[in-house]
Amino acid sequence: MPTFDGGHYFLTVLVPVRTEPIKDGTAVTSPVHALRKQLAMLPTAAQTPACGGGQSPFARNTRNHFARFVIIDDTNYNGREQCNVLWTVIRKINPIVAQPQDHLTCPFLFFGVDFDAASAADTERDSYLATLWDTMQDELQRIFTYCVGFDTNVSDAASFAKYIARCQIETTMSFNDYYVDSPLPLLPVWPADKNLIPAGAGAVVFLLGLIVFCFMSGKAGFIVMLLGAAVLAAGLWFAYSSLLAAGGKPFPAAPDSNLPAVLKALHLQRTFTRFAIDNQLLAADPESAHQLHDAFGIFVAANEPENLIGPTQQPGIIGI
Amino acid sequence: MAVELDLADIQGNILTPYGKLGFPKGRFILFHIDNPDSGRKFVTGLLPMITTALRWKSSTTDIPTGKIEVPRPDVTVNLAFTWYGLLALGIPVRTLRGMPDEFIDGMINRAPMLGDDFREDWKNRWDEVWTRSGDGYGPNENTVHLLVTLNAKMNSDGSAVAALDAQTRDIETLRQETGGGVRLLTGHNLPGHPKQDFQELSAILEHNSDGTVTPLPKEHFGFTDAIGDPVFEGQYPNDYEQAVAEGNGALDGKGNWRPLATGEFLLGYPDEAQEIPGAAMPLDFSRNGTFIAYRKLHENVAAFRSFIHETAKDYAKVSGIADLDDARETLMAKMAGRWSDGVPLSLAKDVAAWKQFNIDHPGSDQMAREAALANFSFNDDKEGAKCPLTAHVRRVNTRDMMDPTGDDGSVLNNRRRILRRGLPYGDSSNGAPDSEEHGIVMLVVCASLFRQFEFVQQQWINYGLDSHAGSDTCPIVGNHSDGTPGGKNGPKAKFVIPADPSSGHPPFIVEGLPQFVETRGGEYFFVPSMTALRMIGMGVVDPT
């Protein structure tokens, strides 16, 4: 189930954008234009000074890994559907007459987030959305006000969660980048031999029935064939549904892959590099072993490697 | 059917590193074209002087010449244009807009992306000739339009042959005859310094006891330079080409080498993506041409020497090297990926192995030694115990280091190769201070500056992700942050030297690398074929 995979919830939302012109200051404009302007003014992240110094409002909670807004204006038109020239002539298709084209009735705001969650339960999604509302209500209001039904239906965290849930679609392809070692041993298994036995048995019974039908008793053979066909069909259905069920099992969470653990790891990586640089001459001299040991003790005490909440890196930034 | 290049149509500096092959002196000259008619006349006048890729007999190597042999010139002449130069020559808009974005931008506008903005006032530290065209987009009367590169043979006393001055005078005479529409751009010097008309270049010279001098294949830090260079299809006659492709071409997953695709270095040929990439139309304008990035790189030799001197003391302690000279040599080798005489760390991981390599591969057989210096891979040294992952040679030519499946050889490296031309300039001997002029003018040749040169510069030299080294930059030519709090480049530059776990020694981390190499100017140039030069001169470039 790709909406939830590897300890991360992959939320995909498509919200319809209003179409009637609105007033943006003194100018009359379209909601999608005003929405684009709002999104353009939203700070991305303070990853480097080159980002401009603003901090993304998504950095205010510690469950976000990635969040993205995209405006989808309309479906793409790939051009005329081509068919064989002879077929065109035979069917008297006139290539000058345009084929029907698909269009959206309004633009949509795509909202995709990858956040930490314990399970695929709706309560996990709703608790995340409630946190989002509590930490960036102003920004959310400024963005979603251009979407259909937001102003009339959303007034608090619960109604925001309900509004987003209504617009959620299934995530069919998620991207999880936190496995360092090969996760192959953790993949859900689907033992082909075991799952194909019923279908195989059905096929054998069917063949047996066929042999009986042809060479021995027509009636008995027919009944056995019927029985075999039924078992084969049921067996195939069993194999198919067990395959889908195995594929639907979420990938287990990679070790230490929630945001607090990732931030702590970055903090330790940086502070330990500092420690290594400062103490490498001690490491070179066996007589300084005690001194090095003491220094490492101070490092551990100061940085508390096991404490995810303790000394750590703030979200939304890189380095110091 | 192998690629048969029309050598007489290709400018000679693309296929041949003149500096290495008997032309240790150089003079690079820049012009501005005020009037398209004069510019075209100038190009047409220069055309017969140009050195093509036709081969002559080498006096020092046994590189075969192929079917046609030409007399060896005393001075080679080659031309290249900036995008604004092509505009000034009246090339049609339809051709100009087919040129790559980065070429139109020009190098100075790409400086932040290339990591050339070493400090806030970086533009004041470029040679005047490259910065007088203003502060960004748009040309003015000082914009560089045309580059003429001269490479010359050397007299036994170390001076350039007289033909270099004679050739320069011929070009000046030609310029005057064009009616004043072509101007020499001077200022190959820092602001406030005496005006230099040309960029003079010379190999570093060794003075022998008999009063003669020998050009050395060295750059100012003391490393042997220009050892490996990509080899591509059509560059050399067949058997020889396969021989030099060993170590210099592309590596498959089974240890076999082959020449790279021609299209990586010349426009109009299939490249490593197995397609002919798009180029400015008409095709005969682009075909057999290529691009160069001209980079004047100042070397802070004194800073480098004192850094090595100081750092080697700690490095010796941490890595357990008893002799300080050995520690200095090893530290330099770990930064470069090669010992100072060019022997790769991958083939000689410590001082003892280095000495043995030099016994096994004596300099008396130059060709065999060069082949041995080039032929190695990184796949057996994934942790960098021999050659650090962030060493210079491992960054600029990753060979099979990033083999995605263990069976694909250098596939992720083949589209990022560059040919290196150019020569050192200035004098750094006798403890010359870093305020004096010494460095290297590097001409980077590739079919796509964006995909090849800029990628290597941005992703591999000035970033460390592919080397598993975070934001660490190249220890030698990288942009080294001084760690100014709040500065845009983050904490002080560092360099990690991994240790072989079996040695029992810990890794060594160097922190606070000074800026060893500083860009002093440069630009992107198009190097047209002889056909394209003829069309430019006649004013008949027709993209329709």
PDB file of C-alpha atoms in Angstrom, chain A residues 48-50 270 272-274 276-278 280-281 283-285 318-320, chain B residues 313-315 317-319 486-489 491 494 506-511:
ATOM      1  CA  THR A  48      21.897  27.582   2.577  1.00  0.00           C
ATOM      2  CA  PRO A  49      22.257  31.367   2.821  1.00  0.00           C
ATOM      3  CA  ALA A  50      21.557  31.421  -0.929  1.00  0.00           C
ATOM      4  CA  ARG A 270      28.862  17.075  12.374  1.00  0.00           C
ATOM      5  CA  PHE A 272      31.773  13.883  15.753  1.00  0.00           C
ATOM      6  CA  THR A 273      33.710  15.235  12.761  1.00  0.00           C
ATOM      7  CA  ARG A 274      34.616  18.187  14.963  1.00  0.00           C
ATOM      8  CA  ALA A 276      37.756  13.709  15.357  1.00  0.00           C
ATOM      9  CA  ILE A 277      39.560  16.773  14.004  1.00  0.00           C
ATOM     10  CA  ASP A 278      40.249  18.131  17.480  1.00  0.00           C
ATOM     11  CA  GLN A 280      43.193  13.059  16.011  1.00  0.00           C
ATOM     12  CA  LEU A 281      46.674  13.728  17.396  1.00  0.00           C
ATOM     13  CA  ALA A 283      44.533   9.023  18.636  1.00  0.00           C
ATOM     14  CA  ALA A 284      47.986   8.835  17.059  1.00  0.00           C
ATOM     15  CA  ASP A 285      49.750   8.530  20.393  1.00  0.00           C
ATOM     16  CA  ILE A 318      21.796  22.237   6.626  1.00  0.00           C
ATOM     17  CA  GLY A 319      24.860  22.467   8.835  1.00  0.00           C
ATOM     18  CA  ILE A 320      25.316  25.289  11.268  1.00  0.00           C
TER      19      ILE A 320
ATOM     20  CA  LYS B 313      54.111  17.179  10.654  1.00  0.00           C
ATOM     21  CA  ASP B 314      50.719  16.171  12.046  1.00  0.00           C
ATOM     22  CA  TYR B 315      50.073  13.798   9.178  1.00  0.00           C
ATOM     23  CA  LYS B 317      52.272  11.485  13.533  1.00  0.00           C
ATOM     24  CA  VAL B 318      48.762  10.272  12.750  1.00  0.00           C
ATOM     25  CA  SER B 319      49.687   7.992   9.860  1.00  0.00           C
ATOM     26  CA  GLY B 486      27.567  33.627   8.094  1.00  0.00           C
ATOM     27  CA  GLY B 487      29.570  33.271   4.871  1.00  0.00           C
ATOM     28  CA  LYS B 488      27.913  31.606   1.922  1.00  0.00           C
ATOM     29  CA  ASN B 489      30.320  28.686   1.717  1.00  0.00           C
ATOM     30  CA  PRO B 491      32.523  25.897   7.540  1.00  0.00           C
ATOM     31  CA  LYS B 494      38.505  20.072   5.016  1.00  0.00           C
ATOM     32  CA  PRO B 506      43.379   6.311  12.172  1.00  0.00           C
ATOM     33  CA  PRO B 507      42.303   8.434   9.206  1.00  0.00           C
ATOM     34  CA  PHE B 508      43.658  11.978   9.026  1.00  0.00           C
ATOM     35  CA  ILE B 509      41.440  15.030   8.623  1.00  0.00           C
ATOM     36  CA  VAL B 510      42.960  18.240   7.315  1.00  0.00           C
ATOM     37  CA  GLU B 511      40.948  21.287   8.265  1.00  0.00           C
TER      38      GLU B 511
END
